[in-house]
Amino acid sequence: MEQMELYIIVFIIGLIFGSFLNVLIQSGYYDGATQYYDAKYTMWHIDPSGKMKDRLYFKGYESGHMMYLRREDLKNSNDDIRDFISKTLPKTSAKY
């Protein structure tokens, strides 16, 4: 089994059993190193049923994977991270 496949399996198990786990994927539209549709493709195949779609978030930026190079994308990226954290904080504590 390849290392990436193992990461994806662990990630899926975390989504299934960790009801408080939310994921924000940030990606660049124009990027040769980390291609835009690879992130989307992975996200679609992690949850083909759509049952976890309210816990998966995707944001795209023009500057590629280095959002800090374009001032507008840096601001939007930071705002998106802050918004994601505030939206996904659990209202109650986890029960073990």
Coordinates of C-alpha atoms in Angstrom, one line a residue:
M1 CA 0.0 0.0 0.0
E2 CA 1.4 3.4 -0.9
Q3 CA 1.9 6.1 1.7
M4 CA -0.7 8.4 0.2
E5 CA -3.4 5.6 0.2
L6 CA -2.7 5.0 3.9
Y7 CA -3.1 8.8 4.7
I8 CA -6.5 8.8 2.8
I9 CA -7.7 5.7 4.7
V10 CA -6.8 7.2 8.1
F11 CA -8.4 10.5 7.0
I12 CA -11.7 8.7 6.0
I13 CA -11.7 6.8 9.3
G14 CA -11.3 10.1 11.1
L15 CA -14.2 11.6 9.2
I16 CA -16.4 8.6 9.9
F17 CA -15.7 8.2 13.6
G18 CA -14.8 11.8 14.5
S19 CA -18.1 13.7 14.3
F20 CA -16.3 16.9 15.2
L21 CA -13.7 16.6 12.4
N22 CA -14.1 19.3 9.7
V23 CA -11.7 19.8 6.8
L24 CA -10.8 22.9 4.9
I25 CA -9.0 22.4 1.6
Q26 CA -7.3 25.4 0.1
S27 CA -6.0 25.2 -3.4
G28 CA -4.8 27.3 -6.3
Y29 CA -6.5 27.5 -9.6
Y30 CA -3.3 28.0 -11.5
D31 CA -0.7 25.7 -10.0
G32 CA 1.5 23.1 -11.7
A33 CA 2.8 21.6 -8.4
T34 CA -0.6 20.9 -6.7
Q35 CA -3.2 20.7 -9.3
Y36 CA -6.7 22.2 -8.7
Y37 CA -8.8 19.2 -9.7
D38 CA -6.7 16.7 -7.8
A39 CA -7.9 18.3 -4.5
K40 CA -11.5 18.4 -5.8
Y41 CA -11.3 14.8 -7.1
T42 CA -10.0 13.5 -3.7
M43 CA -12.7 15.4 -1.9
W44 CA -15.5 13.9 -4.1
H45 CA -14.1 10.4 -3.7
I46 CA -13.7 10.6 0.1
D47 CA -17.5 11.1 0.4
P48 CA -19.3 9.9 -2.7
S49 CA -22.6 9.6 -0.8
G50 CA -22.5 13.3 0.2
K51 CA -23.3 12.5 3.8
M52 CA -20.3 14.5 5.1
K53 CA -20.5 17.4 2.7
D54 CA -21.4 19.8 5.5
R55 CA -18.0 19.0 7.0
L56 CA -15.8 19.4 3.9
Y57 CA -14.9 22.9 2.8
F58 CA -13.0 24.0 -0.3
K59 CA -11.6 27.4 -1.2
G60 CA -9.7 28.2 -4.4
Y61 CA -7.2 31.0 -5.0
E62 CA -5.6 32.5 -8.1
S63 CA -2.1 32.6 -6.7
G64 CA -1.7 28.8 -6.6
H65 CA -0.6 26.9 -3.5
M66 CA 1.5 29.9 -2.2
M67 CA -1.4 32.2 -1.3
Y68 CA 1.0 34.6 0.4
L69 CA 2.5 35.7 -2.9
R70 CA -0.6 37.6 -4.0
R71 CA -1.8 40.1 -1.3
E72 CA -5.5 39.7 -2.1
D73 CA -5.3 35.9 -1.9
L74 CA -3.3 36.1 1.4
K75 CA -6.0 38.2 2.9
N76 CA -8.8 36.0 1.6
S77 CA -6.9 32.8 2.7
N78 CA -6.5 34.2 6.2
D79 CA -10.2 35.3 6.3
D80 CA -11.3 31.8 5.1
I81 CA -9.2 30.1 7.8
R82 CA -10.7 32.4 10.5
D83 CA -14.2 31.8 9.2
F84 CA -13.7 28.0 9.0
I85 CA -12.4 27.9 12.6
S86 CA -15.3 30.0 13.9
K87 CA -17.9 28.0 12.0
T88 CA -16.6 24.6 13.0
L89 CA -15.9 25.0 16.7
P90 CA -18.1 22.4 18.4
K91 CA -21.0 23.8 20.4
T92 CA -20.6 20.9 22.9
S93 CA -17.7 18.9 24.1
A94 CA -16.9 15.5 22.7
K95 CA -18.2 12.5 24.5
Y96 CA -15.8 9.6 25.1

